[in-house]
Structures are given as C-alpha cells and as structure tokens.
Amino acid sequence: MFGPVMSSSVALSLRCAASGCQGIRRSIATVISGNKTSKLVRNRLKEEVDKMTSQFSGFRPGLVVLQVGDRDDSNLYISSKLRAAAEIGIDAKHVRLPNTATEDEVLRSIMSINENPSVHGLIVQLPLDSVNHIDSELITNSVSPEKDVDGLSCINAGKLSRGDLSNCFIPCTPNGCMELIRQTGVSVAGKHAVVIGRSKIVGAPMHDLLLWNHATVTTCHSKTPDLPGQVGRADILVVGAGRAEMVRGDWLKDGAVVIDCGINHVPDETKAGGKRVVGDVHYASANQRAGFITPVPGGVGPMTVAMLMENTVQSAQRFLLRR
Ligand code: GUN
C-alpha cells in the first residue's frame, strides 16, 4: 500500500570476518515503524473522509467505543482511539457504563447503537470491567455485523476463516500486523508463518489472514511442545502470547520477519513510574537475528488504532453505497 517505512541506517548485514565465525550472519534487523506507517494510514484516511464530507454534504463516519467500567489500560487505549478519530474527521463517541451494569443493560445499549444510522462502527472495549457476570462472547456477537469494526463477531470471524476477506471486517491488530509485514517488501505467499497465541482478537484471526495470503501457517499455544523449534522454522513470526520477552533471539531463523503484538509492563527502577513496556519478544537478542522487527512501543500498537479507523471509514463507505 505504501513504500517501506523503516529506520534507514539499520538495514545492515555484516559478515563476521573474525576467524572461527566466517559465514555466520551477524545482522541488525531493520526496524519496522508502526508510528510512521500508522501516520501514513491516518493521513490517507483523513483525505478520504474530507472527500466524503464534501461530496455528501457534511457526512462523517461515526464510531462508538462502548466501555464497561473504568480500567486504566482501557482508558488509555480509548483515548488514543478518540484522538485518532478526531484527527481524521471521524465522529467518535465514548459511551461508558458503570462496572455495576448488568448484561441486559449492556445488551440494550448495544441494540440502541446498532439502530442509530449515524453510527457506522461500534466496538466494545475489552476486557469488560464488571462486578456482574457478563458473557463477553454474547456481547461481541450482539454488535451488528455491519458495524462490527473490531471484526470480533462470529459472522465476521467466520467470513475471515473462509477467506472471504473483501466482505468482512478484519480484526484491527492482525490487520495492522499484515500492513507492517507488507512494509518489509517480503512476500507472504509461500512462506512459513508461525503465530504464537490463539486469542480471538490476535492469534486466531492472524492465522486466517496469513493463510488466505497464501502462507503455510503454524499456530502455537501454551500446549505446543518445543516452541523454540517451531519458531526456528518461521520466515514470518507473529507473537501475541501476552508473556514478557518470552521469545529469545537464538530461537529465530536468520533473517525472519518478527512482529511483536505484546504489551507488557515490567519493573524498571531507572524509569519514572518504576516500570517500562516490553513486548513478547526479547528485543535486544532478536534484533541480532531477525531481518525485520517491530519495536514495542511504536510497532503494532499504533497500527491497531489506525486499522480501527480504516474499518470505520470502510463501514461508512459501505453504508453510503447501501443508501
Ligand atoms: N482491548 C485491547 N485491544 C482491543 C481491541 O483491539 N479491541 C477491543 N474491543 N478491545 C481491546
């Protein structure tokens, strides 16, 4: 979609000239910037929205982010979604229900947003933060498939799993990962891709997306024996395991494309807040082996937000075509 966006000086591959290690590739990976790529996506979307607005007398794509409760991490994610939407010209609203809301109340709120014609995208921020038992699966499936810009309903997930990619909403994190892989110029078709994690939001849809882009895909999870062995066969590795720095550099195939979806907080007394954010990949060692790598922060995270905006604009375009 765009030309490569990566740090210029790091596309460096050195042959170790010292005796004893001739022929061993000592490389520093090319860093794939999610910050820069997401900025390009957001700029393009702003132009598309400006066009829609002038062509359809003030029309704007509408997005609702529904939150139950008040988790600090969700509040942060939501504010970056609202900021991106405002910048692009998407009319985004944050609807917050208290953590005492019942499943029925959440469902009623979703039904009313489903029926609102000025809303083209609806996401329910996960995880739900409730004192009551609320079935997240029931909640995500009650979002109208036509407004399900998170791509988490069974309808959209089913279409993706069958390869009906142009007729569904693709979940934002895997969609962002694909865009970052595209940035490397490495073609997915015919490659061996390994996905770590099988969550509905990252691992499972990532598997489908790579498969329908013609990779041979292995999906690993907590019961997979010999994870380092599986990782070592990956030309393309996508990690959404939720475990800080789990994947070590010496597991990697030389030159692999490494996409890290992890966001983990680890103690670090040298930092102001006493902690820092790391991915699921041990960056310092992986950087020595990978061909391309995403940083954390500044890799997949900003792409998730950009892809939510992309899905919302796409949903609004489909709405205009149906009118
Ligand atoms: N929580 C963390 N990431 C996401 C996301 O992409 N969508 C939703 N709905 N909740 C999230």
Short mmCIF file of C-alpha atoms and ligand atoms in Angstrom, two decimals:
data_model
loop_
_atom_site.label_atom_id
_atom_site.label_comp_id
_atom_site.label_asym_id
_atom_site.label_seq_id
_atom_site.Cartn_x
_atom_site.Cartn_y
_atom_site.Cartn_z
CA MET A 1 0.00 0.00 0.00
CA PHE A 2 2.86 2.36 0.87
CA GLY A 3 6.60 2.30 0.29
CA PRO A 4 8.73 0.84 3.10
CA VAL A 5 8.89 2.80 6.34
CA MET A 6 11.84 1.72 8.42
CA SER A 7 14.85 3.22 10.07
CA SER A 8 17.43 3.91 7.41
CA SER A 9 20.75 3.04 8.98
CA VAL A 10 19.82 -0.29 10.46
CA ALA A 11 19.35 -2.30 7.27
CA LEU A 12 22.80 -3.61 7.90
CA SER A 13 24.10 -7.09 7.47
CA LEU A 14 27.66 -7.84 8.43
CA ARG A 15 29.63 -10.98 7.77
CA CYS A 16 31.76 -11.80 10.76
CA ALA A 17 35.29 -11.60 9.42
CA ALA A 18 36.98 -12.90 12.52
CA SER A 19 38.34 -16.41 12.23
CA GLY A 20 36.07 -19.06 13.67
CA CYS A 21 32.83 -17.39 12.62
CA GLN A 22 33.23 -16.96 8.88
CA GLY A 23 29.93 -17.30 7.05
CA ILE A 24 27.83 -16.73 10.17
CA ARG A 25 25.46 -13.86 9.58
CA ARG A 26 25.68 -11.17 12.26
CA SER A 27 22.83 -8.85 11.42
CA ILE A 28 20.99 -5.96 12.91
CA ALA A 29 17.34 -6.12 11.96
CA THR A 30 15.58 -3.41 10.02
CA VAL A 31 13.08 -1.78 12.36
CA ILE A 32 9.52 -1.55 11.00
CA SER A 33 7.98 1.61 12.42
CA GLY A 34 4.33 1.37 13.39
CA ASN A 35 4.38 5.05 14.34
CA LYS A 36 5.37 6.11 10.82
CA THR A 37 3.19 3.57 9.00
CA SER A 38 0.13 4.42 11.07
CA LYS A 39 0.67 8.12 10.37
CA LEU A 40 0.59 7.40 6.62
CA VAL A 41 -2.64 5.40 7.02
CA ARG A 42 -4.24 8.15 9.11
CA ASN A 43 -3.25 10.83 6.58
CA ARG A 44 -4.79 8.81 3.76
CA LEU A 45 -7.99 8.25 5.78
CA LYS A 46 -8.26 11.96 6.56
CA GLU A 47 -8.20 12.71 2.82
CA GLU A 48 -10.90 10.06 2.20
CA VAL A 49 -13.10 11.46 4.96
CA ASP A 50 -12.64 15.04 3.71
CA LYS A 51 -13.81 13.87 0.28
CA MET A 52 -16.86 12.08 1.74
CA THR A 53 -17.75 15.11 3.81
CA SER A 54 -17.69 17.49 0.87
CA GLN A 55 -19.38 15.03 -1.53
CA PHE A 56 -22.19 14.06 0.85
CA SER A 57 -22.97 17.48 2.41
CA GLY A 58 -21.29 17.25 5.80
CA PHE A 59 -21.45 13.45 6.17
CA ARG A 60 -18.97 11.99 8.67
CA PRO A 61 -18.21 8.37 9.60
CA GLY A 62 -19.49 7.67 13.12
CA LEU A 63 -17.79 5.44 15.70
CA VAL A 64 -18.86 4.48 19.21
CA VAL A 65 -16.47 2.98 21.75
CA LEU A 66 -18.53 1.31 24.48
CA GLN A 67 -16.74 0.73 27.77
CA VAL A 68 -17.96 -1.11 30.82
CA GLY A 69 -16.14 0.00 33.99
CA ASP A 70 -13.01 2.06 34.32
CA ARG A 71 -9.80 0.06 33.73
CA ASP A 72 -6.72 2.28 33.47
CA ASP A 73 -5.31 0.42 30.43
CA SER A 74 -8.67 0.59 28.61
CA ASN A 75 -8.93 4.32 29.37
CA LEU A 76 -5.53 4.85 27.73
CA TYR A 77 -6.39 2.78 24.64
CA ILE A 78 -9.75 4.52 24.27
CA SER A 79 -8.24 7.98 24.49
CA SER A 80 -5.77 7.18 21.70
CA LYS A 81 -8.67 5.86 19.54
CA LEU A 82 -10.72 9.02 20.16
CA ARG A 83 -7.70 11.24 19.39
CA ALA A 84 -7.01 9.45 16.10
CA ALA A 85 -10.70 9.65 15.13
CA ALA A 86 -10.86 13.40 15.82
CA GLU A 87 -7.71 13.98 13.75
CA ILE A 88 -9.21 12.09 10.77
CA GLY A 89 -12.65 13.65 10.97
CA ILE A 90 -14.49 10.60 12.30
CA ASP A 91 -17.29 11.50 14.69
CA ALA A 92 -16.32 9.28 17.66
CA LYS A 93 -18.20 8.94 20.92
CA HIS A 94 -17.18 7.25 24.13
CA VAL A 95 -20.11 5.59 25.94
CA ARG A 96 -19.19 4.40 29.40
CA LEU A 97 -21.40 2.15 31.52
CA PRO A 98 -20.61 1.69 35.21
CA ASN A 99 -18.99 -1.53 36.42
CA THR A 100 -22.34 -2.34 38.06
CA ALA A 101 -24.08 -2.55 34.66
CA THR A 102 -25.86 -5.85 34.08
CA GLU A 103 -25.52 -7.98 30.95
CA ASP A 104 -29.04 -6.85 29.95
CA GLU A 105 -28.14 -3.20 30.30
CA VAL A 106 -25.04 -3.64 28.15
CA LEU A 107 -27.09 -5.51 25.53
CA ARG A 108 -29.76 -2.78 25.50
CA SER A 109 -27.09 -0.14 24.99
CA ILE A 110 -25.61 -2.11 22.06
CA MET A 111 -29.07 -2.57 20.48
CA SER A 112 -29.75 1.15 20.58
CA ILE A 113 -26.34 1.94 18.99
CA ASN A 114 -26.96 -0.80 16.37
CA GLU A 115 -30.13 1.05 15.37
CA ASN A 116 -28.55 4.51 15.20
CA PRO A 117 -27.96 5.28 11.48
CA SER A 118 -25.31 7.90 12.23
CA VAL A 119 -23.07 5.24 13.82
CA HIS A 120 -21.13 3.11 11.32
CA GLY A 121 -18.74 1.42 13.72
CA LEU A 122 -19.25 0.06 17.24
CA ILE A 123 -16.62 -1.57 19.40
CA VAL A 124 -16.95 -2.86 22.94
CA GLN A 125 -13.63 -2.26 24.66
CA LEU A 126 -12.27 -5.48 26.14
CA PRO A 127 -11.82 -6.82 28.68
CA LEU A 128 -15.13 -5.89 30.31
CA ASP A 129 -14.66 -4.49 33.81
CA SER A 130 -17.79 -5.53 35.64
CA VAL A 131 -18.80 -6.70 39.09
CA ASN A 132 -21.51 -8.81 37.39
CA HIS A 133 -21.01 -11.88 35.26
CA ILE A 134 -21.16 -10.71 31.65
CA ASP A 135 -20.61 -13.11 28.77
CA SER A 136 -18.09 -11.32 26.51
CA GLU A 137 -18.88 -13.68 23.63
CA LEU A 138 -22.60 -12.80 23.81
CA ILE A 139 -21.71 -9.10 23.94
CA THR A 140 -19.35 -9.11 20.93
CA ASN A 141 -21.89 -11.16 18.96
CA SER A 142 -24.67 -8.69 19.63
CA VAL A 143 -22.86 -5.93 17.72
CA SER A 144 -24.43 -5.70 14.27
CA PRO A 145 -22.01 -7.44 11.81
CA GLU A 146 -22.33 -4.37 9.55
CA LYS A 147 -20.96 -2.15 12.35
CA ASP A 148 -18.55 -4.68 13.87
CA VAL A 149 -15.36 -2.75 13.05
CA ASP A 150 -13.43 -4.88 15.59
CA GLY A 151 -14.28 -7.94 13.46
CA LEU A 152 -14.99 -10.00 16.58
CA SER A 153 -18.49 -11.28 15.82
CA CYS A 154 -18.90 -14.88 14.63
CA ILE A 155 -20.18 -13.61 11.29
CA ASN A 156 -17.04 -11.61 10.52
CA ALA A 157 -14.70 -14.19 12.08
CA GLY A 158 -16.41 -16.93 10.04
CA LYS A 159 -16.01 -15.00 6.79
CA LEU A 160 -12.33 -14.39 7.57
CA SER A 161 -11.78 -18.06 8.38
CA ARG A 162 -13.24 -18.99 4.97
CA GLY A 163 -11.11 -16.45 3.13
CA ASP A 164 -13.93 -14.01 2.34
CA LEU A 165 -11.55 -11.15 3.12
CA SER A 166 -13.11 -8.43 1.00
CA ASN A 167 -16.54 -8.95 2.53
CA CYS A 168 -15.77 -8.81 6.25
CA PHE A 169 -14.16 -6.64 8.92
CA ILE A 170 -10.68 -7.88 9.73
CA PRO A 171 -9.71 -7.52 13.43
CA CYS A 172 -7.54 -4.43 13.88
CA THR A 173 -4.36 -5.90 15.40
CA PRO A 174 -3.87 -8.69 12.81
CA ASN A 175 -4.78 -6.26 10.02
CA GLY A 176 -2.13 -3.86 11.35
CA CYS A 177 0.41 -6.71 11.50
CA MET A 178 -0.26 -7.53 7.83
CA GLU A 179 0.31 -3.91 6.91
CA LEU A 180 3.64 -3.96 8.77
CA ILE A 181 4.64 -7.20 7.02
CA ARG A 182 3.79 -5.51 3.69
CA GLN A 183 6.17 -2.70 4.63
CA THR A 184 9.09 -5.13 4.65
CA GLY A 185 8.56 -5.97 0.98
CA VAL A 186 8.75 -9.68 1.97
CA SER A 187 6.01 -11.55 0.15
CA VAL A 188 3.83 -13.73 2.40
CA ALA A 189 2.81 -16.22 -0.31
CA GLY A 190 4.67 -19.50 0.00
CA LYS A 191 6.40 -18.55 3.28
CA HIS A 192 6.21 -20.48 6.53
CA ALA A 193 4.49 -18.26 9.08
CA VAL A 194 4.33 -19.06 12.78
CA VAL A 195 1.78 -17.42 15.07
CA ILE A 196 2.16 -17.67 18.84
CA GLY A 197 -1.20 -17.33 20.60
CA ARG A 198 -4.75 -18.27 19.55
CA SER A 199 -6.85 -15.49 21.07
CA LYS A 200 -9.97 -14.33 19.20
CA ILE A 201 -8.55 -10.82 18.94
CA VAL A 202 -4.98 -11.57 17.73
CA GLY A 203 -3.75 -15.14 17.20
CA ALA A 204 -6.76 -16.86 15.59
CA PRO A 205 -7.55 -14.10 13.05
CA MET A 206 -3.81 -13.65 12.37
CA HIS A 207 -3.63 -17.33 11.44
CA ASP A 208 -6.56 -16.91 9.00
CA LEU A 209 -5.16 -13.75 7.46
CA LEU A 210 -1.73 -15.26 6.83
CA LEU A 211 -3.32 -18.45 5.48
CA TRP A 212 -5.51 -16.56 2.99
CA ASN A 213 -2.49 -14.52 1.98
CA HIS A 214 -1.06 -17.92 0.99
CA ALA A 215 1.44 -18.61 3.77
CA THR A 216 1.77 -22.07 5.31
CA VAL A 217 0.79 -21.33 8.90
CA THR A 218 1.63 -22.99 12.20
CA THR A 219 -0.23 -21.65 15.23
CA CYS A 220 1.40 -22.34 18.58
CA HIS A 221 -0.08 -22.03 22.07
CA SER A 222 0.58 -22.92 25.69
CA LYS A 223 0.41 -26.67 24.98
CA THR A 224 2.74 -26.64 21.96
CA PRO A 225 5.82 -28.76 22.61
CA ASP A 226 9.21 -27.42 21.51
CA LEU A 227 8.20 -23.81 20.91
CA PRO A 228 11.80 -22.77 20.11
CA GLY A 229 11.88 -25.48 17.40
CA GLN A 230 8.63 -24.19 15.84
CA VAL A 231 9.83 -20.59 15.99
CA GLY A 232 13.09 -21.61 14.31
CA ARG A 233 11.13 -22.66 11.19
CA ALA A 234 9.37 -19.28 10.81
CA ASP A 235 10.12 -16.98 7.89
CA ILE A 236 7.44 -14.76 9.41
CA LEU A 237 6.75 -14.80 13.15
CA VAL A 238 3.80 -13.05 14.81
CA VAL A 239 3.74 -13.17 18.59
CA GLY A 240 0.60 -12.46 20.63
CA ALA A 241 1.31 -14.55 23.71
CA GLY A 242 0.98 -11.96 26.49
CA ARG A 243 4.26 -13.05 28.13
CA ALA A 244 7.04 -10.52 28.53
CA GLU A 245 10.13 -11.20 26.39
CA MET A 246 9.25 -14.88 26.01
CA VAL A 247 10.71 -15.33 22.50
CA ARG A 248 14.51 -15.26 22.59
CA GLY A 249 16.71 -14.15 19.71
CA ASP A 250 18.50 -17.51 19.47
CA TRP A 251 15.16 -19.24 18.68
CA LEU A 252 14.79 -17.28 15.43
CA LYS A 253 15.57 -18.28 11.88
CA ASP A 254 18.20 -15.98 10.43
CA GLY A 255 16.55 -13.02 8.67
CA ALA A 256 12.99 -13.73 9.90
CA VAL A 257 10.28 -11.06 9.91
CA VAL A 258 9.32 -10.64 13.58
CA ILE A 259 6.05 -8.92 14.52
CA ASP A 260 5.55 -8.40 18.24
CA CYS A 261 1.97 -7.76 19.45
CA GLY A 262 2.89 -7.87 23.15
CA ILE A 263 2.38 -5.01 25.57
CA ASN A 264 3.76 -5.98 28.99
CA HIS A 265 4.79 -3.84 31.94
CA VAL A 266 7.94 -4.94 33.72
CA PRO A 267 9.59 -3.39 36.79
CA ASP A 268 12.38 -0.94 35.97
CA GLU A 269 13.67 1.28 38.74
CA THR A 270 15.51 3.50 36.25
CA LYS A 271 12.14 4.68 34.85
CA ALA A 272 9.97 7.43 36.34
CA GLY A 273 6.96 5.18 37.00
CA GLY A 274 9.18 2.29 38.19
CA LYS A 275 8.26 0.19 35.13
CA ARG A 276 8.67 0.01 31.37
CA VAL A 277 6.79 -1.54 28.48
CA VAL A 278 8.23 -4.56 26.67
CA GLY A 279 6.87 -6.91 24.03
CA ASP A 280 6.58 -10.69 23.96
CA VAL A 281 9.91 -10.84 22.10
CA HIS A 282 13.27 -10.25 23.75
CA TYR A 283 14.11 -7.31 21.51
CA ALA A 284 17.86 -6.95 22.15
CA SER A 285 18.65 -10.55 21.20
CA ALA A 286 16.00 -10.84 18.44
CA ASN A 287 17.40 -7.72 16.82
CA GLN A 288 20.66 -9.62 16.24
CA ARG A 289 18.97 -12.44 14.30
CA ALA A 290 15.82 -11.09 12.65
CA GLY A 291 15.77 -9.48 9.22
CA PHE A 292 12.94 -7.16 10.24
CA ILE A 293 11.45 -6.44 13.65
CA THR A 294 8.71 -4.28 15.17
CA PRO A 295 9.60 -2.30 18.29
CA VAL A 296 7.50 -2.11 21.46
CA PRO A 297 6.25 0.54 21.92
CA GLY A 298 5.82 2.10 18.48
CA GLY A 299 5.20 -1.07 16.46
CA VAL A 300 1.89 -2.93 16.37
CA GLY A 301 0.09 -0.70 18.95
CA PRO A 302 -0.36 2.39 16.76
CA MET A 303 -1.35 0.16 13.83
CA THR A 304 -4.25 -1.32 15.83
CA VAL A 305 -5.65 2.19 16.23
CA ALA A 306 -5.06 3.07 12.55
CA MET A 307 -6.82 -0.12 11.39
CA LEU A 308 -9.84 0.67 13.59
CA MET A 309 -10.06 3.98 11.78
CA GLU A 310 -9.67 2.19 8.42
CA ASN A 311 -12.50 -0.23 9.25
CA THR A 312 -14.74 2.63 10.39
CA VAL A 313 -14.19 4.60 7.18
CA GLN A 314 -14.79 1.42 5.15
CA SER A 315 -18.02 0.78 7.07
CA ALA A 316 -19.20 4.34 6.36
CA GLN A 317 -18.39 3.88 2.66
CA ARG A 318 -20.43 0.66 2.59
CA PHE A 319 -23.28 2.49 4.35
CA LEU A 320 -23.26 5.22 1.68
CA LEU A 321 -23.38 2.58 -1.07
CA ARG A 322 -26.39 0.87 0.59
CA ARG A 323 -28.38 4.12 1.00
N1 GUN B 1 -8.67 -4.40 24.14
C1 GUN B 1 -7.38 -4.45 23.72
N2 GUN B 1 -7.30 -4.39 22.39
C2 GUN B 1 -8.57 -4.30 21.93
C3 GUN B 1 -9.12 -4.20 20.62
O1 GUN B 1 -8.45 -4.21 19.58
N3 GUN B 1 -10.48 -4.14 20.57
C4 GUN B 1 -11.25 -4.15 21.69
N4 GUN B 1 -12.58 -4.10 21.54
N5 GUN B 1 -10.77 -4.24 22.90
C5 GUN B 1 -9.43 -4.31 23.02
#
